[in-house]
Short mmCIF file of C-alpha atoms in Angstrom, two decimals:
data_model
loop_
_atom_site.label_atom_id
_atom_site.label_comp_id
_atom_site.label_asym_id
_atom_site.label_seq_id
_atom_site.Cartn_x
_atom_site.Cartn_y
_atom_site.Cartn_z
CA MET Y 15 27.79 28.86 -6.40
CA LYS Y 16 29.24 26.02 -4.33
CA GLN Y 17 30.05 22.84 -6.26
CA PHE Y 18 28.96 20.33 -3.64
CA PRO Y 19 25.54 19.58 -2.12
CA TYR Y 20 24.48 21.87 0.70
CA ILE Y 21 21.38 23.04 2.55
CA ILE Y 22 20.04 26.56 2.04
CA LYS Y 23 18.39 27.15 5.41
CA GLY Y 24 14.79 28.25 5.55
CA LYS Y 25 12.93 29.94 8.38
CA SER Y 26 9.44 30.27 9.74
CA PHE Y 27 7.33 32.88 11.45
CA LYS Y 28 4.34 32.03 13.61
CA ASP Y 29 1.68 34.28 15.10
CA ILE Y 30 -2.05 34.20 15.80
CA ARG Y 31 -2.83 34.12 12.07
CA GLY Y 32 -0.81 30.91 11.50
CA GLU Y 33 2.63 30.01 10.28
CA LEU Y 34 4.70 31.29 7.37
CA VAL Y 35 7.58 29.10 6.14
CA TYR Y 36 10.03 30.84 3.81
CA ASN Y 37 13.52 30.80 2.37
CA ASN Y 38 14.77 34.27 1.47
CA ASP Y 39 18.28 32.94 0.79
CA PHE Y 40 17.14 30.60 -2.01
CA ASP Y 41 17.96 32.23 -5.38
CA ALA Y 42 15.61 30.66 -7.93
CA SER Y 43 16.93 32.63 -10.91
CA GLN Y 44 18.49 29.54 -12.58
CA ILE Y 45 15.36 27.41 -12.39
CA ARG Y 46 13.71 26.47 -15.68
CA ARG Y 47 11.20 23.83 -14.49
CA MET Y 48 9.78 22.14 -11.41
CA TYR Y 49 7.94 18.98 -10.49
CA SER Y 50 6.93 17.10 -7.34
CA ILE Y 51 7.52 13.53 -6.23
CA THR Y 52 5.45 11.50 -3.76
CA ASN Y 53 6.83 8.00 -3.28
CA SER Y 54 4.34 5.16 -2.90
CA VAL Y 55 3.81 3.47 0.46
CA GLU Y 56 4.86 0.17 -1.15
CA ARG Y 57 8.13 1.65 -2.44
CA PRO Y 58 9.14 4.63 -0.27
CA VAL Y 59 12.61 4.91 -1.86
CA ARG Y 60 13.39 6.32 -5.32
CA GLY Y 61 16.82 6.41 -6.96
CA TRP Y 62 19.60 6.31 -7.82
CA GLN Y 63 19.26 9.00 -10.49
CA GLY Y 64 21.31 12.02 -11.46
CA HIS Y 65 22.87 14.26 -14.04
CA GLN Y 66 26.27 15.18 -15.43
CA ILE Y 67 25.24 18.73 -16.36
CA GLU Y 68 21.89 19.48 -14.72
CA LYS Y 69 21.61 21.01 -11.27
CA ARG Y 70 18.75 20.22 -8.88
CA TRP Y 71 17.19 21.88 -5.85
CA PHE Y 72 14.96 19.88 -3.47
CA SER Y 73 12.46 21.12 -0.90
CA SER Y 74 9.83 19.18 1.04
CA SER Y 75 6.30 20.51 0.73
CA VAL Y 76 4.75 17.73 2.84
CA GLY Y 77 6.37 15.61 5.54
CA GLN Y 78 9.97 14.53 5.87
CA VAL Y 79 12.39 13.04 3.36
CA LYS Y 80 15.99 11.91 3.33
CA ILE Y 81 18.06 12.61 0.25
CA ASP Y 82 21.29 10.67 -0.21
CA VAL Y 83 23.81 12.02 -2.71
CA ILE Y 84 26.86 10.54 -4.41
CA LYS Y 85 29.48 12.34 -6.52
CA ILE Y 86 29.95 10.18 -9.62
CA ASP Y 87 33.51 9.48 -10.73
CA ASN Y 88 32.69 7.44 -13.85
CA TRP Y 89 29.19 7.60 -15.36
CA LYS Y 90 29.51 4.29 -17.26
CA VAL Y 91 30.86 2.28 -14.31
CA PRO Y 92 30.64 4.27 -11.06
CA ASP Y 93 32.45 3.14 -7.93
CA PRO Y 94 29.96 0.93 -6.00
CA LYS Y 95 31.71 1.93 -2.76
CA ALA Y 96 31.39 5.66 -3.42
CA SER Y 97 30.87 7.87 -0.38
CA ILE Y 98 27.23 8.71 0.38
CA ASP Y 99 26.18 11.98 2.05
CA SER Y 100 22.69 12.25 3.54
CA PHE Y 101 20.44 15.26 4.08
CA LEU Y 102 17.12 15.46 5.95
CA ILE Y 103 14.49 17.83 4.58
CA PHE Y 104 11.36 18.79 6.54
CA ALA Y 105 8.37 20.67 5.13
CA GLN Y 106 8.19 22.82 8.26
CA SER Y 107 11.78 24.09 7.83
CA GLY Y 108 11.67 25.75 4.41
CA ASP Y 109 15.13 24.29 3.74
CA VAL Y 110 16.28 23.74 0.17
CA LEU Y 111 18.95 21.17 -0.74
CA PHE Y 112 21.16 22.19 -3.66
CA VAL Y 113 22.67 19.29 -5.64
CA PRO Y 114 25.10 20.42 -8.34
CA ASP Y 115 25.80 18.69 -11.62
CA GLY Y 116 27.85 15.50 -11.35
CA TYR Y 117 25.80 13.92 -8.55
CA ILE Y 118 23.09 11.28 -8.24
CA THR Y 119 20.37 11.11 -5.58
CA ARG Y 120 18.25 8.61 -3.70
CA ILE Y 121 15.04 9.97 -2.15
CA SER Y 122 13.52 8.18 0.84
CA SER Y 123 10.14 9.11 2.31
CA LEU Y 124 10.34 9.24 6.09
CA THR Y 125 6.65 10.05 6.57
CA GLU Y 126 3.60 8.82 4.70
CA ASN Y 127 2.66 11.05 1.73
CA ALA Y 128 5.92 12.96 1.97
CA THR Y 129 6.17 15.17 -1.09
CA ILE Y 130 9.33 16.73 -2.43
CA LEU Y 131 9.50 19.65 -4.84
CA VAL Y 132 12.30 19.33 -7.39
CA PHE Y 133 13.65 22.27 -9.37
CA SER Y 134 15.93 21.96 -12.41
CA ASP Y 135 18.04 24.38 -14.42
CA TYR Y 136 17.09 22.69 -17.74
CA LEU Y 137 13.76 22.21 -19.48
CA MET Y 138 12.43 18.69 -20.07
CA GLY Y 139 14.00 17.22 -23.21
CA GLU Y 140 16.59 19.97 -23.51
CA THR Y 141 19.41 17.54 -22.60
CA GLN Y 142 20.06 13.82 -22.76
CA ASP Y 143 21.51 13.81 -19.27
CA ASP Y 144 19.56 11.28 -17.22
CA TYR Y 145 21.52 8.52 -15.46
CA LYS Y 146 19.88 5.78 -13.39
CA TYR Y 147 21.38 3.02 -11.27
CA ASP Y 148 19.78 0.15 -9.32
CA LEU Y 149 18.93 0.90 -5.69
CA ASP Y 150 21.31 -1.83 -4.51
CA TYR Y 151 24.25 -0.89 -6.79
CA PHE Y 152 25.99 1.26 -4.17
CA ASN Y 153 27.16 -0.26 -0.91
CA SER Y 154 25.86 1.93 1.84
CA ASN Y 155 26.32 2.21 5.56
CA THR Y 156 23.35 4.57 5.63
CA PRO Y 157 20.03 2.86 6.42
CA MET Y 158 17.18 3.38 3.98
#
């Protein structure tokens, strides 16, 4: 598996019966749990949060979201000028964003009620591997 964030492209099929969105290239064999996130209208950005050892997969089930990722160099005092990569995820695409261990994320809702599915390779409570940083800790040239 690649050790940097990347999109696993989804596809769709449409006919008279409706539309089918799928991702046959997404291997879910490592997944141990899942949950969904819908940011509030008042605070449409969530983050920064990540893991040293846990991997995450993200897919939009409703609307559009932007996920920013940073590779962490020092978990106690990360570089506030660390490089930020951004990925757009659309419910209609079936795309899945893979974020390996060692990264943190910031999730921004681009449409109202955008909902993101999050998959993890560890069960809740199985690790003590949750790192959070203030939204304004990292200097960013990417708009929120």
